[in-house]
Each structure stands twice: as structure tokens, then as C-alpha cells.
mmCIF file of C-alpha atoms in Angstrom:
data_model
loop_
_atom_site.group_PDB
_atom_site.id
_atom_site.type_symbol
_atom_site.label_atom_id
_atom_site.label_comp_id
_atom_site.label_asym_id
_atom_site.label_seq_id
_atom_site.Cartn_x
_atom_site.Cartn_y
_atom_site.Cartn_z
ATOM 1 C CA UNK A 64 25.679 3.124 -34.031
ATOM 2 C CA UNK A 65 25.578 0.997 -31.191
ATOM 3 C CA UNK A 66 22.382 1.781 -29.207
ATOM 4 C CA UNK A 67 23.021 1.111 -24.761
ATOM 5 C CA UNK A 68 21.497 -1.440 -23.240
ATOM 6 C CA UNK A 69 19.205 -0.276 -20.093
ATOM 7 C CA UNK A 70 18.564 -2.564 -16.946
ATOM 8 C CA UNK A 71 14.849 -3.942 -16.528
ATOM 9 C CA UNK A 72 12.701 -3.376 -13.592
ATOM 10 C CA UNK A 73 13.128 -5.803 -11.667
ATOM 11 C CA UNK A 74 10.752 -8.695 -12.123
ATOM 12 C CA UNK A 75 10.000 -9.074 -8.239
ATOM 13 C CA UNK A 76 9.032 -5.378 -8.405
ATOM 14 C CA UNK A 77 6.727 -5.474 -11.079
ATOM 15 C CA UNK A 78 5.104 -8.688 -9.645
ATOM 16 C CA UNK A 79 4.160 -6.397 -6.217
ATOM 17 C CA UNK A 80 3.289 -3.450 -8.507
ATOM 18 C CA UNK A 81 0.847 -5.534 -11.210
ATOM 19 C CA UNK A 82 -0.412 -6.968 -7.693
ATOM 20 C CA UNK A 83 -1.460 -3.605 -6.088
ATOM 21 C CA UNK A 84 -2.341 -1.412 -9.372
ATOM 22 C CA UNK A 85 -4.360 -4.483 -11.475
ATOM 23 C CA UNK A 86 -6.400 -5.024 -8.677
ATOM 24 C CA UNK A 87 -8.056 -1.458 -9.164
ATOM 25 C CA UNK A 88 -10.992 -1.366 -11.062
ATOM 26 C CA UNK A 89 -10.579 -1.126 -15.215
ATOM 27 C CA UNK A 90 -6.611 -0.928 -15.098
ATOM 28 C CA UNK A 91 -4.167 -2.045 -17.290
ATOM 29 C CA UNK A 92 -0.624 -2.496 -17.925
ATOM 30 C CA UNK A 93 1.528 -1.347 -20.611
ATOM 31 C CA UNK A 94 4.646 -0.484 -21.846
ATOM 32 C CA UNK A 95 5.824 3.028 -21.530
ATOM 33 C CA UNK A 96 8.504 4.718 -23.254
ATOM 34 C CA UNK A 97 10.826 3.623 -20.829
ATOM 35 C CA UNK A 98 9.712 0.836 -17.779
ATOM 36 C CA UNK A 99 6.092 -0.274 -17.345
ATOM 37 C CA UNK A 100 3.597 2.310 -16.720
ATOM 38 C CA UNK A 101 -0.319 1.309 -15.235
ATOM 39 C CA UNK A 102 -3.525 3.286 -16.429
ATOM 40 C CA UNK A 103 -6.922 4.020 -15.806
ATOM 41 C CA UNK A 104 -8.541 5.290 -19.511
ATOM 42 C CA UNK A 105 -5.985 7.010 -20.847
ATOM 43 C CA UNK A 106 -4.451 8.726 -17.465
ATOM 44 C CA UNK A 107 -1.367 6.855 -15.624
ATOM 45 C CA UNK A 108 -0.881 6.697 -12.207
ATOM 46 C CA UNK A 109 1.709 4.652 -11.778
ATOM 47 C CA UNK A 110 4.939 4.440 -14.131
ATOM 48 C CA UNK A 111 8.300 2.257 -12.505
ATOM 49 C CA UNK A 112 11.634 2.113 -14.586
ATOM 50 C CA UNK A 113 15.482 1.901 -13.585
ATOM 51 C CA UNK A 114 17.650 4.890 -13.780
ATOM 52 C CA UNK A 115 21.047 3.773 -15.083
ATOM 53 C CA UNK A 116 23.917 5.706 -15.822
ATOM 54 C CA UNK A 117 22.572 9.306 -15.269
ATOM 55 C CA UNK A 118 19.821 8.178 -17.967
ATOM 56 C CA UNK A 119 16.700 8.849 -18.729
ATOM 57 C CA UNK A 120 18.363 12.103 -17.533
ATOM 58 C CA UNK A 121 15.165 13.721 -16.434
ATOM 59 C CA UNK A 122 14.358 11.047 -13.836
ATOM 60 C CA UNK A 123 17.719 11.339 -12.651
ATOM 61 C CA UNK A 124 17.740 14.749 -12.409
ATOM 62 C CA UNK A 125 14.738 14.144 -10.561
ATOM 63 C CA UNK A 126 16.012 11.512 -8.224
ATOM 64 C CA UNK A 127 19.566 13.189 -7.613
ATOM 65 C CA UNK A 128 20.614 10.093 -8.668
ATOM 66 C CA UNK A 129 22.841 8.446 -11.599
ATOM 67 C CA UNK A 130 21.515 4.873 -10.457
ATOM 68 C CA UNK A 131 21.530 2.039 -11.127
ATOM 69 C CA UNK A 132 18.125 2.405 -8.993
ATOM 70 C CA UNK A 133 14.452 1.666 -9.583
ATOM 71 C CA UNK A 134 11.624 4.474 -9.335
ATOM 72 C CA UNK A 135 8.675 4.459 -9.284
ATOM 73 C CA UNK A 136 6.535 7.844 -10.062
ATOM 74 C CA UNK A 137 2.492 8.436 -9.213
ATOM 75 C CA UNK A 138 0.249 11.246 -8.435
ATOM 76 C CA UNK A 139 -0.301 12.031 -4.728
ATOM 77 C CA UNK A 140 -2.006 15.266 -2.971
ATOM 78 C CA UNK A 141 0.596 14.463 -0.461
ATOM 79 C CA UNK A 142 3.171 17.052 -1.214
ATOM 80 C CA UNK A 143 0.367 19.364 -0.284
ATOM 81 C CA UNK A 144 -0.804 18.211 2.966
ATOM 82 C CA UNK A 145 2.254 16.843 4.436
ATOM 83 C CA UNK A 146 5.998 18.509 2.415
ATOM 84 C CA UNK A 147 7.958 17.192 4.638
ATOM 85 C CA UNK A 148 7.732 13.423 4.220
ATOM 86 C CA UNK A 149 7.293 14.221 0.647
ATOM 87 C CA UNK A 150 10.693 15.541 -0.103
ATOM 88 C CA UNK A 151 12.918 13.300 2.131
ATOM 89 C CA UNK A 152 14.188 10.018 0.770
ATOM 90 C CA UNK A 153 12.686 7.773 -0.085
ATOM 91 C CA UNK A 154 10.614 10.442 -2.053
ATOM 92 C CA UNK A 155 11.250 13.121 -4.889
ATOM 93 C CA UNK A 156 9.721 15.312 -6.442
ATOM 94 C CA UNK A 157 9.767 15.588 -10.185
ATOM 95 C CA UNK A 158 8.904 18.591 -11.787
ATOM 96 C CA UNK A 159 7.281 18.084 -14.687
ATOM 97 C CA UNK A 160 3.307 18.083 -13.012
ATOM 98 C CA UNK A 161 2.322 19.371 -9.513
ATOM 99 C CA UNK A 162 1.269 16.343 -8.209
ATOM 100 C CA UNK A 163 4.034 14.077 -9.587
ATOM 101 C CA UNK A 164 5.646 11.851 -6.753
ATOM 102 C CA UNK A 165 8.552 9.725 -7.408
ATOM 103 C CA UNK A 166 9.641 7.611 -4.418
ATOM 104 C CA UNK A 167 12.907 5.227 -4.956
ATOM 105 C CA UNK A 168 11.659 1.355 -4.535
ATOM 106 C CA UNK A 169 14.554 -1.226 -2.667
ATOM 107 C CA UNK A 170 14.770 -3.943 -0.520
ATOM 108 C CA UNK A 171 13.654 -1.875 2.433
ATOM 109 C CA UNK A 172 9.897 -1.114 0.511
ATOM 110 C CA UNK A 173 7.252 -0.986 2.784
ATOM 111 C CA UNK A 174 4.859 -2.814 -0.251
ATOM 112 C CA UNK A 175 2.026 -2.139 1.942
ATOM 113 C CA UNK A 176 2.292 1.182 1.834
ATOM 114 C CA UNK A 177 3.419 1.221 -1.826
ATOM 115 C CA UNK A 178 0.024 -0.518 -2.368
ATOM 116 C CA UNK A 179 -1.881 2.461 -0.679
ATOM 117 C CA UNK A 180 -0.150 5.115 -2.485
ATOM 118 C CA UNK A 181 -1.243 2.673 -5.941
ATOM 119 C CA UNK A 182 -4.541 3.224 -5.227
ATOM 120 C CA UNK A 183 -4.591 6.672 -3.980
ATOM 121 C CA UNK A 184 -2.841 7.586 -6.981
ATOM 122 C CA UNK A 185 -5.990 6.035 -9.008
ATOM 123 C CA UNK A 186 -8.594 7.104 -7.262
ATOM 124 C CA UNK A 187 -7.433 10.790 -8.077
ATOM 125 C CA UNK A 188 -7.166 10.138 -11.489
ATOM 126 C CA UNK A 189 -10.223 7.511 -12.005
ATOM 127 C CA UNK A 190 -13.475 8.387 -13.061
ATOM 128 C CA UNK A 191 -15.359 9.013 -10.251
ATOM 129 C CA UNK A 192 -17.478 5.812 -10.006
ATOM 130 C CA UNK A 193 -14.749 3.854 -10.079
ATOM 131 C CA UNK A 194 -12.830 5.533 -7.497
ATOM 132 C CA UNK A 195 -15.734 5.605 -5.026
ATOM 133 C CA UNK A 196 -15.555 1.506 -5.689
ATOM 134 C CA UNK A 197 -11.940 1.730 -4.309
ATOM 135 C CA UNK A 198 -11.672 1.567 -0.301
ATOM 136 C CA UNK A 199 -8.877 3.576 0.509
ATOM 137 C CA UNK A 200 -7.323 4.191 3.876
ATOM 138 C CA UNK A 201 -7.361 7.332 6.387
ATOM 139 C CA UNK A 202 -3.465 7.945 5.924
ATOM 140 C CA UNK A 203 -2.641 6.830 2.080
#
């Protein structure tokens, strides 16, 4: 049986995201089932992979999308304080954990912003130590 070939994140992409989530305290890269996923200890808070074809079919449930697209998911208290921006392009909302976030990533990525929601997303997951050594700003 002939197994389908999936398209890679791009390599630009993962160059901004290593950039913004190695630069946190103690994490580390790896690969993840599918895509490239960054951790603190054993918790991720980031994971990016292309949706292609419909598949992995729960992201593009997710997404609303078949792709080809690249998302990126991370865990955010956002959805909480502020719904709205949360569940407009270019955020979704997967269901599989409360404080999932996916957001699709494109050539109109604010990577600055990306970058805050990186380190928000580890600092709620982070021992606490090391995510009072993170400065994080007033709107992540």
C-alpha cells in the first residue's frame, strides 16, 4: 500500500517559530506525530503542521479547512477574556482542550505577535520559576 505524501511546514515558518519558542527558558524542539511541536518538560505549547487534503482530519475539522494551509495550535486564556477575536480568522478553536488555540499562519503573519502568543502560551504551561523569568507583554 502506497502510504500519501504530506507537505512540510514551511521552512521560513519554522525558522520564526524555533526563533520565538527556543528563546524561552528550558525549551526544546521535537518532532510530533505530525509537524514540529515545542515543549517545556513534558507539556507543549506550541505544535505547527500543514493541513493537506482534508488530513489530519481533526485539524481540519478544526480549521474548516481542507488546506493546503499551515497551523499552528498553543494554549491561550484568550478565548476567555476576549471570544470574539478568538473565533474569527485567523483563529480557531479546536476542541480537544479548553484552552487550545489554533490560529492559521500566512504571508500576512503578524510574527510579532505570533512571538507573544509563543511565550504566553509557555508561561501558562512552565513551571512557575521559569515563567516568572519570561517578560511578557500587557496584551499577549
Amino acid at each position: 500500500m502506497k502510504s500519501r505524501r504530506h507537505p512540510e511546514v514551511p521552512k521560513t515558518v519554522l525558522a520564526r517559530l524555533r526563533k520565538a519558542c527556543l528563546a524561552l527558558p528550558e525549551a526544546h524542539e521535537e518532532q510530533a506525530w505530525v509537524g514540529t511541536r515545542w515543549r517545556i518538560r513534558k507539556e507543549t505549547f506550541a505544535h505547527v503542521l500543514m493541513i493537506a487534503e482534508g488530513w489530519p482530519p481533526v485539524y481540519a475539522r478544526a480549521a474548516g479547512v481542507d488546506g493546503p494551509i499551515c497551523v499552528l495550535t498553543f494554549q491561550s486564556l484568550g478565548p476567555r477574556v476576549d471570544p470574539d477575536t478568538f473565533s474569527r480568522p485567523p483563529y480557531f478553536r479546536p476542541l480537544w482542550r479548553p484552552d487550545i488555540v489554533g490560529r492559521t499562519l500566512g504571508s500576512r503573519t503578524d510574527w510579532d505577535d505570533v512571538a507573544k502568543l509563543m511565550a504566553a502560551s509557555y508561561c501558562l504551561l512552565a513551571p512557575k520559576k521559569l515563567a516568572a523569568s519570561v517578560s511578557l507583554p500587557v496584551n499577549p
